[in-house]
Coordinates of C-alpha atoms in Angstrom, one line a residue:
X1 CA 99.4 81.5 55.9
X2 CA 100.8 83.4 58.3
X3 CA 97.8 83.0 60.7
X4 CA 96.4 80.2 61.9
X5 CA 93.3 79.7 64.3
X6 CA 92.7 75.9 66.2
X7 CA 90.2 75.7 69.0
X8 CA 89.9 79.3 69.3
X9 CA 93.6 79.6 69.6
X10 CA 95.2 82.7 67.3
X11 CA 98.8 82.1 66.0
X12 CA 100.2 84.9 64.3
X13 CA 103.4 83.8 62.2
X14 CA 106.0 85.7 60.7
X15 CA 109.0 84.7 59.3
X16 CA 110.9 84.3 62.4
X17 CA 108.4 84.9 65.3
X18 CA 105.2 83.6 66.7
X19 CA 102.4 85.5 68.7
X20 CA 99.5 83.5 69.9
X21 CA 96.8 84.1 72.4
X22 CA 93.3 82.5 72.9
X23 CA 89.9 82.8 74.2
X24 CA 89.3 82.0 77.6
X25 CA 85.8 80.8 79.0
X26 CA 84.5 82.0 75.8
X27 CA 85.1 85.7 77.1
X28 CA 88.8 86.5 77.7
X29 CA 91.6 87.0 74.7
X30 CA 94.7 85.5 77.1
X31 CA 97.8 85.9 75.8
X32 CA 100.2 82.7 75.5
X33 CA 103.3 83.4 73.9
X34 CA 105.6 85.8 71.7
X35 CA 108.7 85.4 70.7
X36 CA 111.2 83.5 68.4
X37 CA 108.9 81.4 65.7
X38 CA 107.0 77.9 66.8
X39 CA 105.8 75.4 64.7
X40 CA 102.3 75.4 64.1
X41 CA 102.2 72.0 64.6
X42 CA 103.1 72.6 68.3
X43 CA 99.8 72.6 70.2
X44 CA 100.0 75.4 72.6
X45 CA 97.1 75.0 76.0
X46 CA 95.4 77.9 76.0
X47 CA 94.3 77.7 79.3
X48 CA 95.6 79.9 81.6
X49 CA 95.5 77.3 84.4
X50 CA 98.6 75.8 82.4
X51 CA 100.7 78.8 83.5
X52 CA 99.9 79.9 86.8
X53 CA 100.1 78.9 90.0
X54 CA 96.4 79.8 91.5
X55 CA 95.4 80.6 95.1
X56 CA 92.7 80.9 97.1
X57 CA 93.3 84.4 98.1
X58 CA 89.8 86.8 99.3
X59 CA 91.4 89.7 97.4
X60 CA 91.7 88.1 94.4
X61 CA 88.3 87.7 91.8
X62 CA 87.8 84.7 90.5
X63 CA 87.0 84.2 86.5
X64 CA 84.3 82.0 87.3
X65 CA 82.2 79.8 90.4
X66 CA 85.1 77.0 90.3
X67 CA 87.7 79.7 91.8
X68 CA 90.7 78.2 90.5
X69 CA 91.7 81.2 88.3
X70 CA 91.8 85.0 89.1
X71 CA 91.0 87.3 86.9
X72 CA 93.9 89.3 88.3
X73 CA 96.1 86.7 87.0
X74 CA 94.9 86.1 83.5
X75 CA 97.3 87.6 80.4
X76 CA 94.6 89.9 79.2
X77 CA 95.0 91.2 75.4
X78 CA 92.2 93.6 76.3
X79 CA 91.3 95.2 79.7
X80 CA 88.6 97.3 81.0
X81 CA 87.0 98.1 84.0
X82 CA 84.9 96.1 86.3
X83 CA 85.3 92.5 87.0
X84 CA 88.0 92.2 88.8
X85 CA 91.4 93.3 87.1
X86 CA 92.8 95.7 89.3
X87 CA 95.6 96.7 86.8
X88 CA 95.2 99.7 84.5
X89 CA 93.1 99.0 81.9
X90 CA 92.8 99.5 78.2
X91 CA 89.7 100.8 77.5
X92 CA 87.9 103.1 79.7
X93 CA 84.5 104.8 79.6
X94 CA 81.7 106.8 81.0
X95 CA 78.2 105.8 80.1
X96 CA 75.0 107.4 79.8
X97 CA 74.0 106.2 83.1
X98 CA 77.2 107.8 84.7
X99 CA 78.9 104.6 85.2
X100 CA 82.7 103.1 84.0
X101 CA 82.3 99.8 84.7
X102 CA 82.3 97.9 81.1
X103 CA 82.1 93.7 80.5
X104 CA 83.5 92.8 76.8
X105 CA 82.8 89.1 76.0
X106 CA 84.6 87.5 72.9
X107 CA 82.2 87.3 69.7
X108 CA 83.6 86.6 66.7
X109 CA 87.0 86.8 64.2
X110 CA 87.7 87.5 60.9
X111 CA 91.1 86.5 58.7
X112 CA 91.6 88.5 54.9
X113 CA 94.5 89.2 53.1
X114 CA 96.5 92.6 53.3
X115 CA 96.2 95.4 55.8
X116 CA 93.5 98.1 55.6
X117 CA 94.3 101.9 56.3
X118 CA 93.0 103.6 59.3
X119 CA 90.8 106.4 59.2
X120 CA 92.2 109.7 59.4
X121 CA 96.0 108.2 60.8
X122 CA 99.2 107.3 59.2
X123 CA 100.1 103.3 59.5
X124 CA 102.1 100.9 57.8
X125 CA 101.8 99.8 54.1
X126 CA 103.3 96.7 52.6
X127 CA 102.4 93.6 50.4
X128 CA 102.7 90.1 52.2
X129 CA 100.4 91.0 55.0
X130 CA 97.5 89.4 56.8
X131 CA 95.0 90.8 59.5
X132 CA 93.3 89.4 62.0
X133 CA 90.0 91.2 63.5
X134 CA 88.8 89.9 66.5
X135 CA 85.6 91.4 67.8
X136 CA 84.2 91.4 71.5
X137 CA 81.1 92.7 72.1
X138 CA 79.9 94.9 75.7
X139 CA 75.9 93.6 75.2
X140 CA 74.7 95.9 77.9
X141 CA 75.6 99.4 75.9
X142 CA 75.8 98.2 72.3
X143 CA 79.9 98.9 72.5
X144 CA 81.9 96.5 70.2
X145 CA 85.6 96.7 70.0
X146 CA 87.4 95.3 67.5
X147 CA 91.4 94.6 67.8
X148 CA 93.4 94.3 65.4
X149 CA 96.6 92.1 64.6
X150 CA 98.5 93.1 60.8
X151 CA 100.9 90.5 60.4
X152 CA 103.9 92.1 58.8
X153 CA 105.1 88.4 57.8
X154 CA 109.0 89.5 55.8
X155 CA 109.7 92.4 58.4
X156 CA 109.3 90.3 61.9
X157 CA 106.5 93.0 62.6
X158 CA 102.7 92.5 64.1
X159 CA 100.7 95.5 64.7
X160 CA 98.2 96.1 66.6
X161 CA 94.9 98.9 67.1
X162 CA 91.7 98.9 68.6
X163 CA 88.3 100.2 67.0
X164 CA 85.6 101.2 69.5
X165 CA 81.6 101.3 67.8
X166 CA 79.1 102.7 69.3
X167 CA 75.9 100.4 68.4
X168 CA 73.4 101.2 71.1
X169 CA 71.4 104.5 71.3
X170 CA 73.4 106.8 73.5
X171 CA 76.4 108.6 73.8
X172 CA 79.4 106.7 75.1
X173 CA 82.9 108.9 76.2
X174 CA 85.8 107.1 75.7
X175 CA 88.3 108.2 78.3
X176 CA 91.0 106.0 77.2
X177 CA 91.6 103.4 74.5
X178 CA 94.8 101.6 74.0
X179 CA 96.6 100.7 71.1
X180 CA 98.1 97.5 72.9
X181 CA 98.0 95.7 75.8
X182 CA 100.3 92.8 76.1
X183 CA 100.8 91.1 80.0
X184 CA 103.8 89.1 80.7
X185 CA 104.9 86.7 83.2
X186 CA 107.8 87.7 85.7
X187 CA 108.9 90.8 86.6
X188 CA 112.4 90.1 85.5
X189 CA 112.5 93.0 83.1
X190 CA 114.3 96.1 82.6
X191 CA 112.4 99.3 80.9
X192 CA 114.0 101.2 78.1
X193 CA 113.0 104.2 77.1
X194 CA 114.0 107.5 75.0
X195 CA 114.3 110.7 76.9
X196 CA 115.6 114.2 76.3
X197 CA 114.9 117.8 75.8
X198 CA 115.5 120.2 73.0
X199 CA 119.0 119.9 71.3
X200 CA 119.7 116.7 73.4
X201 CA 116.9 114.1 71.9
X202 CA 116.6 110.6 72.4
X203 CA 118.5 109.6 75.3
X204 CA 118.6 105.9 76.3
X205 CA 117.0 105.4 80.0
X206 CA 116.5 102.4 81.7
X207 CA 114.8 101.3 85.1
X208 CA 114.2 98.1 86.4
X209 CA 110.3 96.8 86.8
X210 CA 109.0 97.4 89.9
X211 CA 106.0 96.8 91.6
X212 CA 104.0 100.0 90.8
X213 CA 103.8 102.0 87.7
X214 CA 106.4 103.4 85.4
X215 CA 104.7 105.8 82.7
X216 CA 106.4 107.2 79.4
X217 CA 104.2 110.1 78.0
X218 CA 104.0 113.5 76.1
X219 CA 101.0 115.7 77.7
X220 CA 102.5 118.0 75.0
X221 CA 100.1 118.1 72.0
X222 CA 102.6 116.4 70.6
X223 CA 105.5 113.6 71.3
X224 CA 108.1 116.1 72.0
X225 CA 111.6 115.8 72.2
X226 CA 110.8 115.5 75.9
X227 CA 109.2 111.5 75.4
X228 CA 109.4 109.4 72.4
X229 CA 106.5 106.8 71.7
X230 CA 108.6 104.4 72.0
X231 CA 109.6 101.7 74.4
X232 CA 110.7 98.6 75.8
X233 CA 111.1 95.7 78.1
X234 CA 114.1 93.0 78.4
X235 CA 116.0 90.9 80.0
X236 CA 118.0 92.7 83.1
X237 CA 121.1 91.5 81.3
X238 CA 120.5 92.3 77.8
X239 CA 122.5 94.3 76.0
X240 CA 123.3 95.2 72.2
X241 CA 123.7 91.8 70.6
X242 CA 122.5 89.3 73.7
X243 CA 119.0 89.0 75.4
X244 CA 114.9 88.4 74.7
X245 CA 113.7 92.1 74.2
X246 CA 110.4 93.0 73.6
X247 CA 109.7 96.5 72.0
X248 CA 106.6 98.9 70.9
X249 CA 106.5 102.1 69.0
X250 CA 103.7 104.5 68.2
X251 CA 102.7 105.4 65.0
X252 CA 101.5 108.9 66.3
X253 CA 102.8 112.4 67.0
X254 CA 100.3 113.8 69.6
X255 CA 99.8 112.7 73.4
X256 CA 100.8 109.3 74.1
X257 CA 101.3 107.1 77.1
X258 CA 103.3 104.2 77.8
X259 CA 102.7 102.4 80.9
X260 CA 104.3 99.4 82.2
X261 CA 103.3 97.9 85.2
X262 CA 104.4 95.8 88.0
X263 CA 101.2 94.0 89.5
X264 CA 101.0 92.2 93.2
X265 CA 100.7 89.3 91.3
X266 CA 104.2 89.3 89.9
X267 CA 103.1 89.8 85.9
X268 CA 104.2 92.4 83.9
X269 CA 101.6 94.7 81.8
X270 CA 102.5 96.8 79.1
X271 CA 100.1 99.2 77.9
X272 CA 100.5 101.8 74.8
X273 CA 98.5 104.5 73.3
X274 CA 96.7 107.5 73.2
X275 CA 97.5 109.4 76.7
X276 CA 94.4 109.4 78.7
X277 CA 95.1 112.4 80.8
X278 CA 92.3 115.3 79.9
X279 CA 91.3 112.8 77.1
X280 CA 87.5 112.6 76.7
X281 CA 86.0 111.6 73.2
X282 CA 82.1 111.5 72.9
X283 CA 81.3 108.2 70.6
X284 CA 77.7 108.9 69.2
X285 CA 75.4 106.1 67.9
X286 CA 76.5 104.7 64.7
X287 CA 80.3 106.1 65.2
X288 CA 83.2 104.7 65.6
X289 CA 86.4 105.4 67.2
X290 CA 90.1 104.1 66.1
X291 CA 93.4 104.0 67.6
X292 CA 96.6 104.7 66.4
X293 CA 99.3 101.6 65.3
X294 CA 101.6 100.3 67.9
X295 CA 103.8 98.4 66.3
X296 CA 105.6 95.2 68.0
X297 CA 108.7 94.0 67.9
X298 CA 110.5 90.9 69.4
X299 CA 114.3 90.7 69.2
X300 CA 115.8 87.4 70.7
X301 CA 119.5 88.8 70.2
X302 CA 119.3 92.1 72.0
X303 CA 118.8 95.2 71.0
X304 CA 120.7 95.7 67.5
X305 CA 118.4 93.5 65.9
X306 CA 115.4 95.2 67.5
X307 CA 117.0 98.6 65.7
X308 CA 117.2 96.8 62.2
X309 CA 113.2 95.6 62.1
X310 CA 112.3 98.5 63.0
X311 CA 114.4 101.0 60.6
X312 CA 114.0 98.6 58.1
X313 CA 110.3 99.0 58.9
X314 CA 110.2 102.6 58.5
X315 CA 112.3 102.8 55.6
X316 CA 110.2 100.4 53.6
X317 CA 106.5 100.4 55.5
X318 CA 105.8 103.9 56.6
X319 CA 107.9 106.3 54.6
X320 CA 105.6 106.8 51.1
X321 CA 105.7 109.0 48.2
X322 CA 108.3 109.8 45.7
X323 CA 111.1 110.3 48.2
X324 CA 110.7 106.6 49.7
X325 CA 113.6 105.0 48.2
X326 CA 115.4 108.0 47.3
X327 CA 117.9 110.0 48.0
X328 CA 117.1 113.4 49.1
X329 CA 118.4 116.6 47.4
X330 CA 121.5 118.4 49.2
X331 CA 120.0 121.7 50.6
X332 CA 121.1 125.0 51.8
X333 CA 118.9 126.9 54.0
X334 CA 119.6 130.8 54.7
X335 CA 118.2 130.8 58.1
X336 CA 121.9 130.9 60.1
X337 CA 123.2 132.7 56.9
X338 CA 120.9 136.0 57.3
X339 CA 118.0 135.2 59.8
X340 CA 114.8 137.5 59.0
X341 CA 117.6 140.0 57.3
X342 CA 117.7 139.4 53.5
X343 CA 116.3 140.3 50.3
X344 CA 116.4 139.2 47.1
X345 CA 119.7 140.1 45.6
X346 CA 121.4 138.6 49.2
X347 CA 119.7 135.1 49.0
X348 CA 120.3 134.6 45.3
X349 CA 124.2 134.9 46.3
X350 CA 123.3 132.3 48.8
X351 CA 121.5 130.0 46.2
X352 CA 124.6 131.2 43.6
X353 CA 127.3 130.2 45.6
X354 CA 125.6 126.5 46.8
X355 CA 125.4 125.4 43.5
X356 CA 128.5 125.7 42.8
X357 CA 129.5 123.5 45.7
X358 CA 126.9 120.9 44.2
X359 CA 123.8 121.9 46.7
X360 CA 120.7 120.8 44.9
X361 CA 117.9 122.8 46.9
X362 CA 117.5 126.1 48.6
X363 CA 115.1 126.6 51.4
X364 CA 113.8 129.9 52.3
X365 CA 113.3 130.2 55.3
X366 CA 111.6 132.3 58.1
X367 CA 110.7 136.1 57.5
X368 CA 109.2 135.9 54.3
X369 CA 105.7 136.9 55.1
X370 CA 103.1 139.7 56.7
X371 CA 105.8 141.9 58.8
X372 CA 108.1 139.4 60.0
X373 CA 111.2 140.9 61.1
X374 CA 112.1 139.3 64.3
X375 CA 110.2 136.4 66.2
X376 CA 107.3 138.3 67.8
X377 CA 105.3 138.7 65.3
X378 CA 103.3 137.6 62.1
X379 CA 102.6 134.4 62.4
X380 CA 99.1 133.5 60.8
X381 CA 99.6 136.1 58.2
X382 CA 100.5 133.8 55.3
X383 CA 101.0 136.6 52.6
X384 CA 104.5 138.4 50.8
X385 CA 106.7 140.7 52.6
X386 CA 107.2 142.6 49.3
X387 CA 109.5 145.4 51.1
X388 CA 112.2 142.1 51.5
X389 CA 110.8 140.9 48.3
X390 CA 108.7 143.0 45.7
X391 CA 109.3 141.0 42.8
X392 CA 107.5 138.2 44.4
X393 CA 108.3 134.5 45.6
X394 CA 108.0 133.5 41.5
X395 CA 111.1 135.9 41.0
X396 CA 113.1 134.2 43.9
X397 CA 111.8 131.0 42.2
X398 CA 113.0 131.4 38.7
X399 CA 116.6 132.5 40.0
X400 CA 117.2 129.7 42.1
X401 CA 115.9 127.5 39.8
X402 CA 118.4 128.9 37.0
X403 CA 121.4 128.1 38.9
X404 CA 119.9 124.4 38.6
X405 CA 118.6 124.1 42.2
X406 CA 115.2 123.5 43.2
X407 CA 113.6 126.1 45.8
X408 CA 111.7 125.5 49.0
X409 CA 110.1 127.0 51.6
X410 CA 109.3 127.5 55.6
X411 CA 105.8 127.3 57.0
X412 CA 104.6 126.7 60.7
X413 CA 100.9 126.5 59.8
X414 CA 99.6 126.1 63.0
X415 CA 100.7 129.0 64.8
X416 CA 99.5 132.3 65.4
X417 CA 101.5 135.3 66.5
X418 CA 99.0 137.8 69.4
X419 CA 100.7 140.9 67.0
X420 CA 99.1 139.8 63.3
X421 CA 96.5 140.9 61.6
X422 CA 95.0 137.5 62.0
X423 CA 95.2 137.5 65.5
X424 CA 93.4 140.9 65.8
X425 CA 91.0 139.9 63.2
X426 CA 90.2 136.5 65.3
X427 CA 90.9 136.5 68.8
X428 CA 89.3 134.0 69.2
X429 CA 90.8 131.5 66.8
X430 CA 93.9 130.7 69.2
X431 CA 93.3 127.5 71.7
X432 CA 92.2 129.0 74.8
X433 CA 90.1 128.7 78.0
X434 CA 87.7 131.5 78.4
X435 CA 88.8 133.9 81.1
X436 CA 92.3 132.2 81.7
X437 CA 95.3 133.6 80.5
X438 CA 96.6 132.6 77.2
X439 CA 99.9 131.2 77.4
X440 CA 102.7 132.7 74.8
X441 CA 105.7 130.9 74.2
X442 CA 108.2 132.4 71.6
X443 CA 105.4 134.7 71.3
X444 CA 102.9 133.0 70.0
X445 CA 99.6 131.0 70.5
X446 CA 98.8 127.7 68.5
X447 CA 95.6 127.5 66.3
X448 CA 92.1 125.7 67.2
X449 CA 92.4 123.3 64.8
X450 CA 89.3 121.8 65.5
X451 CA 87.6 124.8 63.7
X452 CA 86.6 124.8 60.2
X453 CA 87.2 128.0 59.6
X454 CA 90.6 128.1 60.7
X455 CA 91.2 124.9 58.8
X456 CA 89.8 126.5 55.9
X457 CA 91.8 129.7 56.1
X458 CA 95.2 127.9 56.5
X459 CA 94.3 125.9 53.6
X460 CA 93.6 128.8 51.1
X461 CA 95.9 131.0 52.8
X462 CA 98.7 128.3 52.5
X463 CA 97.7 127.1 48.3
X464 CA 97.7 130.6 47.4
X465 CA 101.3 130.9 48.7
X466 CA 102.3 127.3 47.1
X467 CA 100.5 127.8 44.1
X468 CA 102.6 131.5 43.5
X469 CA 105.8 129.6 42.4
X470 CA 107.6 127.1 41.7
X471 CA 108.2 125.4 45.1
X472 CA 108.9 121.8 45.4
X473 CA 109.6 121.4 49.1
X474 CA 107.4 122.4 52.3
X475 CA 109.9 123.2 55.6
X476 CA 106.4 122.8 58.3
X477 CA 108.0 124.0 61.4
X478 CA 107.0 123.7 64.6
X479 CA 108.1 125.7 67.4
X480 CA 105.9 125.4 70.6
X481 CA 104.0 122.7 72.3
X482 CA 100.2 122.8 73.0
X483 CA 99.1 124.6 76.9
X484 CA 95.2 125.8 76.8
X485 CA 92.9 123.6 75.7
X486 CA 89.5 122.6 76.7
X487 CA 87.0 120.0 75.6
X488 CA 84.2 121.5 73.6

């Protein structure tokens, strides 16, 4: 079993780490330990007066009347606000009554076999898993949250995600919920993290824990090539093959926030998640709310074998379909070739002349549809441009598929160009704040999303297209981040 539960003590096992935490005063989850794997024989004190050294201090709150631990000093696996942990927290509402403050007491746990799928978000998938639920309960609001711990026990992997229910009779807005919270001991750490910009992605950054904050995030709509959701925290002198690291990633593309901070008490807190900035989700009765995946990593040999788990990971856990374990087809795309000037006779030279090379695929790309000639316009009109192509996509199809190639195709879905006859059909379909300007960039606006009609449009408009030919591969561009938006 790769978890086992003693005296209300969690140890999560995998084949070469342990994780283990425990509830404290029958109401805290306090995180013990993670790193390179323990015998579960090893008793491990739960208590956090075991591993800190507490002081009578009148700024500090104290867990309970004997004042001899702080709530400020506890290794919280969960946070919120209100009672006395003055760090950011990992759950944050507003309730009916207008207030913040929430108090989540430990209720109950649950072990089974496998990992379940969340609602709505991409996550990990692999056999040899076990989860653990552990459920604390808010009593005063009805609000349960459940967090959850997949043990990944052949990859070295745990994952954690937090579900928020709304069991009481009002609407509850969640203004942040975090995927993971994990407090460390020490502020001994450096912080790692991937920056960058277009055409120069995923630069390696470090800074050295500080007392304060130090916040990784996209604000984007989207991770960006700005932030990845990725980060961090090691030893000062860890390096590629030497040195306790301790890593998260995001299973999410949209905002995301990574924060890691330096408390007065000299711990360590890293949270990761959904960015809270403008975030504001109304939880009805009856509904619940999940997080994204963070998965967790622990290298004890730096930072190669941190790379390995988790592109072993991915390879193996995330990737699906037919393409997993597969190598993908060479392809040629026409885009630098001819950019929005070709027609038929000029690609199939293209395609012609690839295959010969051994090129298994050709992409069309860009400037096949409503009036696109040039960037500025078009977008959102997801029909032929028969004057570049008359004889239709099925024509293009059929050649390229006769030199033995397979054919593909571009899309950016999302978009929507101000000068298209969708735009001028729907104003109103963009994402926009009434009376402010709408920001262009590459001139054009991104789709509300959030609208069934547009969903419902891009949908048919999008089949229709697919369904025309044979196309076996989808290029789903994107080309701006998200500005306007307001909550509805």
């Amino acid at each position: 079993m790769s978890i086992i539960v003693k005296n209300k003590q969690f140890h999560l096992s995998t084949a070469n780490k342990s994780y283990i935490f425990s509830v404290y005063q029958d109401k805290f989850l306090t995180h013990i330990y993670w790193g390179d794997k323990l015998s579960e024989d090893i008793d491990v004190s739960g208590s956090p007066e075991e591993f800190i050294f507490s002081r009578a201090n009148a700024f500090h709150v104290p867990t309970d009347s004997t004042n001899s631990v702080f709530v400020s000093d506890l290794q919280l696996e969960f946070s919120v606000t209100g009672g006395g942990d003055y760090r950011t927290p990992s759950f944050l509402a507003r309730y009916a009554d207008g207030s913040t403050v929430s108090e989540f007491s430990y209720d109950s746990y649950c072990i089974y076999k496998g990992k379940t799928k969340i609602p709505g978000l991409p996550s990990l998938s692999c056999d040899n898993t076990e989860t653990l639920e552990v459920t604390l309960a808010d009593k005063k609001t009805g609000l349960t949250a459940t967090l959850y711990y997949c043990v990944l026990e052949d990859y070295d992997v745990i994952t954690r995600y937090v579900s928020i229910k709304n069991g009481g009779e009002d609407d509850i807005h969640i203004l942040s919920a975090q995927s993971a919270c994990v407090d460390f001991y020490g502020q001994d750490y450096k912080i790692m993290n991937l920056q960058g910009d277009w055409a120069r992605e995923r630069n390696v950054e470090y800074t050295d824990v500080k007392h304060g904050i130090f916040t990784i995030d996209s604000k984007r709509g989207m991770s960006s090539h700005m932030n990845n959701p990725f980060t961090a925290i090691m030893d000062k002198n860890a390096n590629e093959d030497f040195g306790e690291v301790y890593a998260f990633c995001l299973v999410y593309s949209g905002n995301f926030d990574a924060c890691i901070e330096g408390s007065s008490c000299g711990t360590t807190r890293v949270n990761i998640g959904i960015n809270p900035y403008n975030f504001d989700w109304t939880l009805k009765p009856g509904e619940e709310f999940f997080t994204p995946e963070a998965i967790m990593v622990h290298s004890g040999a730096g930072l190669a074998e941190m790379s390995r788990v988790f592109h072993r990971t991915f390879r193996e856990c995330l990737y699906q379909g037919e393409y997993k374990m597969k190598e993908r087809p060479l392809i040629i795309n026409n885009w630098e070739g001819t950019s929005f000037n070709f027609d038929e006779p000029k690609l199939c030279a293209i395609a012609e002349t690839a295959s010969k090379l051994g090129l298994e695929m050709f992409v069309l790309d860009d400037g096949w549809f409503g009036k696109r000639n040039d960037d500025r316009s078009s977008l959102g009109d997801w029909y032929l441009n028969k004057e570049k192509l008359p004889a239709g996509l099925a024509s293009l199809a059929d050649k390229v598929n006769g030199y033995g190639m397979k054919f593909g195709l571009w899309v950016e879905p999302e978009m929507i160009s101000p000068d298209s006859d969708l735009y001028r059909s729907h104003p109103d379909w963009c994402l926009h704040a009434e009376g402010r300007t709408r920001t262009e960039n590459r001139q054009q606006l991104v789709l509300d999303f959030t609208r069934k009609e547009v969903r419902d449009y891009i949908i048919e408009a999008i089949s229709d297209v697919i369904e025309s030919a044979n196309i076996e591969y989808i290029k789903w561009d994107c080309n701006r981040n998200i500005t306007e938006t307001q909550n509805q």
